[in-house]
């Protein structure tokens, strides 16, 4: 979970990417929450060729959280400790970059 502040209303772009040589080796799921933990937006895949995620949305002044997980863990509940659905045990090696861009109105 990544926390960020919006200090002036505007368009926010949150995008996942990677620095790895094979950029599409991890299927991400991106969720956007308000400060109370309510989901306000989500994205699975940027497009058919890119399994990373991107959210573009208008946000008001406030505190927000970007939740990043793998596709098989898309249903977690951020307000309940330990609430994680796991079909498979283990880890998937992947380095990713989370970019948040705020475009002022």
PDB file of C-alpha atoms in Angstrom:
ATOM      1  CA  UNK A   1       0.000   0.000   0.000  1.00  0.00           C
ATOM      2  CA  UNK A   2       1.401   3.389  -1.027  1.00  0.00           C
ATOM      3  CA  UNK A   3       0.129   6.640   0.493  1.00  0.00           C
ATOM      4  CA  UNK A   4       0.073   9.967  -1.359  1.00  0.00           C
ATOM      5  CA  UNK A   5      -1.428  13.424  -0.852  1.00  0.00           C
ATOM      6  CA  UNK A   6      -3.361  15.457  -3.408  1.00  0.00           C
ATOM      7  CA  UNK A   7      -2.819  19.115  -2.504  1.00  0.00           C
ATOM      8  CA  UNK A   8      -4.776  20.585  -5.415  1.00  0.00           C
ATOM      9  CA  UNK A   9      -7.679  18.918  -7.265  1.00  0.00           C
ATOM     10  CA  UNK A  10      -6.798  17.532 -10.684  1.00  0.00           C
ATOM     11  CA  UNK A  11      -6.186  14.477 -12.822  1.00  0.00           C
ATOM     12  CA  UNK A  12      -4.025  11.802 -11.232  1.00  0.00           C
ATOM     13  CA  UNK A  13      -2.271   9.079 -13.212  1.00  0.00           C
ATOM     14  CA  UNK A  14      -0.991   6.073 -11.260  1.00  0.00           C
ATOM     15  CA  UNK A  15       0.954   3.576 -13.337  1.00  0.00           C
ATOM     16  CA  UNK A  16       2.934   0.423 -12.674  1.00  0.00           C
ATOM     17  CA  UNK A  17       5.937  -0.531 -14.754  1.00  0.00           C
ATOM     18  CA  UNK A  18       9.213  -2.365 -14.405  1.00  0.00           C
ATOM     19  CA  UNK A  19      12.923  -1.902 -14.865  1.00  0.00           C
ATOM     20  CA  UNK A  20      13.387  -5.555 -15.801  1.00  0.00           C
ATOM     21  CA  UNK A  21      14.380  -6.849 -19.235  1.00  0.00           C
ATOM     22  CA  UNK A  22      11.142  -8.813 -19.647  1.00  0.00           C
ATOM     23  CA  UNK A  23       8.581  -6.158 -18.704  1.00  0.00           C
ATOM     24  CA  UNK A  24       5.452  -8.278 -18.892  1.00  0.00           C
ATOM     25  CA  UNK A  25       6.359 -11.109 -16.524  1.00  0.00           C
ATOM     26  CA  UNK A  26       4.036 -10.043 -13.699  1.00  0.00           C
ATOM     27  CA  UNK A  27       0.263  -9.512 -13.920  1.00  0.00           C
ATOM     28  CA  UNK A  28      -0.494  -6.610 -11.558  1.00  0.00           C
ATOM     29  CA  UNK A  29      -3.743  -5.378 -10.070  1.00  0.00           C
ATOM     30  CA  UNK A  30      -3.902  -1.746  -8.957  1.00  0.00           C
ATOM     31  CA  UNK A  31      -6.545  -0.376  -6.575  1.00  0.00           C
ATOM     32  CA  UNK A  32      -7.090   3.211  -5.443  1.00  0.00           C
ATOM     33  CA  UNK A  33      -8.555   3.915  -1.991  1.00  0.00           C
ATOM     34  CA  UNK A  34      -9.657   7.074  -0.225  1.00  0.00           C
ATOM     35  CA  UNK A  35      -8.370   7.886   3.281  1.00  0.00           C
ATOM     36  CA  UNK A  36     -11.130   5.738   4.850  1.00  0.00           C
ATOM     37  CA  UNK A  37     -10.109   2.647   2.876  1.00  0.00           C
ATOM     38  CA  UNK A  38     -13.006   2.760   0.407  1.00  0.00           C
ATOM     39  CA  UNK A  39     -12.049   1.576  -3.080  1.00  0.00           C
ATOM     40  CA  UNK A  40     -12.676   4.352  -5.592  1.00  0.00           C
ATOM     41  CA  UNK A  41     -11.013   2.937  -8.716  1.00  0.00           C
ATOM     42  CA  UNK A  42      -9.112  -0.108  -9.975  1.00  0.00           C
ATOM     43  CA  UNK A  43      -7.321  -1.485 -13.026  1.00  0.00           C
ATOM     44  CA  UNK A  44      -6.145  -4.934 -13.998  1.00  0.00           C
ATOM     45  CA  UNK A  45      -4.318  -4.540 -17.328  1.00  0.00           C
ATOM     46  CA  UNK A  46      -3.302  -1.393 -19.221  1.00  0.00           C
ATOM     47  CA  UNK A  47      -4.236  -3.181 -22.460  1.00  0.00           C
ATOM     48  CA  UNK A  48      -4.179  -6.626 -24.091  1.00  0.00           C
ATOM     49  CA  UNK A  49      -0.403  -6.524 -24.532  1.00  0.00           C
ATOM     50  CA  UNK A  50       0.568  -4.937 -21.194  1.00  0.00           C
ATOM     51  CA  UNK A  51      -0.382  -6.748 -17.980  1.00  0.00           C
ATOM     52  CA  UNK A  52       0.769  -3.919 -15.733  1.00  0.00           C
ATOM     53  CA  UNK A  53      -1.877  -1.484 -14.448  1.00  0.00           C
ATOM     54  CA  UNK A  54      -2.773   2.192 -14.850  1.00  0.00           C
ATOM     55  CA  UNK A  55      -5.454   4.388 -13.263  1.00  0.00           C
ATOM     56  CA  UNK A  56      -6.294   7.860 -14.590  1.00  0.00           C
ATOM     57  CA  UNK A  57      -8.888   9.689 -12.500  1.00  0.00           C
ATOM     58  CA  UNK A  58      -9.946  13.061 -11.139  1.00  0.00           C
ATOM     59  CA  UNK A  59      -9.218  13.469  -7.423  1.00  0.00           C
ATOM     60  CA  UNK A  60     -10.117  16.111  -4.885  1.00  0.00           C
ATOM     61  CA  UNK A  61      -7.852  17.424  -2.155  1.00  0.00           C
ATOM     62  CA  UNK A  62      -7.005  14.645   0.300  1.00  0.00           C
ATOM     63  CA  UNK A  63      -5.066  11.522   1.247  1.00  0.00           C
ATOM     64  CA  UNK A  64      -5.202   8.454  -0.994  1.00  0.00           C
ATOM     65  CA  UNK A  65      -3.695   4.973  -1.094  1.00  0.00           C
ATOM     66  CA  UNK A  66      -2.593   2.903  -4.070  1.00  0.00           C
ATOM     67  CA  UNK A  67      -2.769  -0.829  -3.419  1.00  0.00           C
ATOM     68  CA  UNK A  68      -0.571  -3.023  -5.603  1.00  0.00           C
ATOM     69  CA  UNK A  69      -0.904  -6.782  -5.827  1.00  0.00           C
ATOM     70  CA  UNK A  70      -0.823  -9.672  -8.232  1.00  0.00           C
ATOM     71  CA  UNK A  71      -3.962 -10.530 -10.167  1.00  0.00           C
ATOM     72  CA  UNK A  72      -4.739 -13.567  -7.988  1.00  0.00           C
ATOM     73  CA  UNK A  73      -4.850 -11.285  -4.916  1.00  0.00           C
ATOM     74  CA  UNK A  74      -7.247  -8.638  -6.292  1.00  0.00           C
ATOM     75  CA  UNK A  75      -9.913  -9.114  -3.590  1.00  0.00           C
ATOM     76  CA  UNK A  76      -7.974  -8.179  -0.452  1.00  0.00           C
ATOM     77  CA  UNK A  77      -9.649  -5.886   2.081  1.00  0.00           C
ATOM     78  CA  UNK A  78      -7.352  -3.034   3.240  1.00  0.00           C
ATOM     79  CA  UNK A  79      -9.270  -2.443   6.491  1.00  0.00           C
ATOM     80  CA  UNK A  80      -9.001  -6.051   7.723  1.00  0.00           C
ATOM     81  CA  UNK A  81      -5.607  -7.219   8.950  1.00  0.00           C
ATOM     82  CA  UNK A  82      -4.455 -10.429   7.279  1.00  0.00           C
ATOM     83  CA  UNK A  83      -7.273 -10.396   4.701  1.00  0.00           C
ATOM     84  CA  UNK A  84      -5.408 -11.891   1.751  1.00  0.00           C
ATOM     85  CA  UNK A  85      -6.674 -14.499  -0.666  1.00  0.00           C
ATOM     86  CA  UNK A  86      -3.907 -16.802  -1.819  1.00  0.00           C
ATOM     87  CA  UNK A  87      -4.462 -19.431  -4.438  1.00  0.00           C
ATOM     88  CA  UNK A  88      -0.756 -20.133  -4.696  1.00  0.00           C
ATOM     89  CA  UNK A  89       1.937 -19.953  -2.071  1.00  0.00           C
ATOM     90  CA  UNK A  90       5.340 -18.463  -2.777  1.00  0.00           C
ATOM     91  CA  UNK A  91       6.638 -15.388  -4.515  1.00  0.00           C
ATOM     92  CA  UNK A  92       7.034 -14.115  -8.042  1.00  0.00           C
ATOM     93  CA  UNK A  93      10.336 -12.318  -8.538  1.00  0.00           C
ATOM     94  CA  UNK A  94       9.596  -8.908 -10.003  1.00  0.00           C
ATOM     95  CA  UNK A  95      10.829  -5.373  -9.543  1.00  0.00           C
ATOM     96  CA  UNK A  96       8.294  -2.719 -10.363  1.00  0.00           C
ATOM     97  CA  UNK A  97       8.023   1.050 -10.395  1.00  0.00           C
ATOM     98  CA  UNK A  98       4.940   2.920  -9.176  1.00  0.00           C
ATOM     99  CA  UNK A  99       4.595   6.365 -10.745  1.00  0.00           C
ATOM    100  CA  UNK A 100       2.032   8.921  -9.539  1.00  0.00           C
ATOM    101  CA  UNK A 101       1.533  12.044 -11.645  1.00  0.00           C
ATOM    102  CA  UNK A 102      -0.813  14.842 -10.601  1.00  0.00           C
ATOM    103  CA  UNK A 103      -1.962  17.143 -13.404  1.00  0.00           C
ATOM    104  CA  UNK A 104      -3.274  20.386 -11.902  1.00  0.00           C
ATOM    105  CA  UNK A 105      -6.674  21.587 -13.092  1.00  0.00           C
TER     106      UNK A 105
END
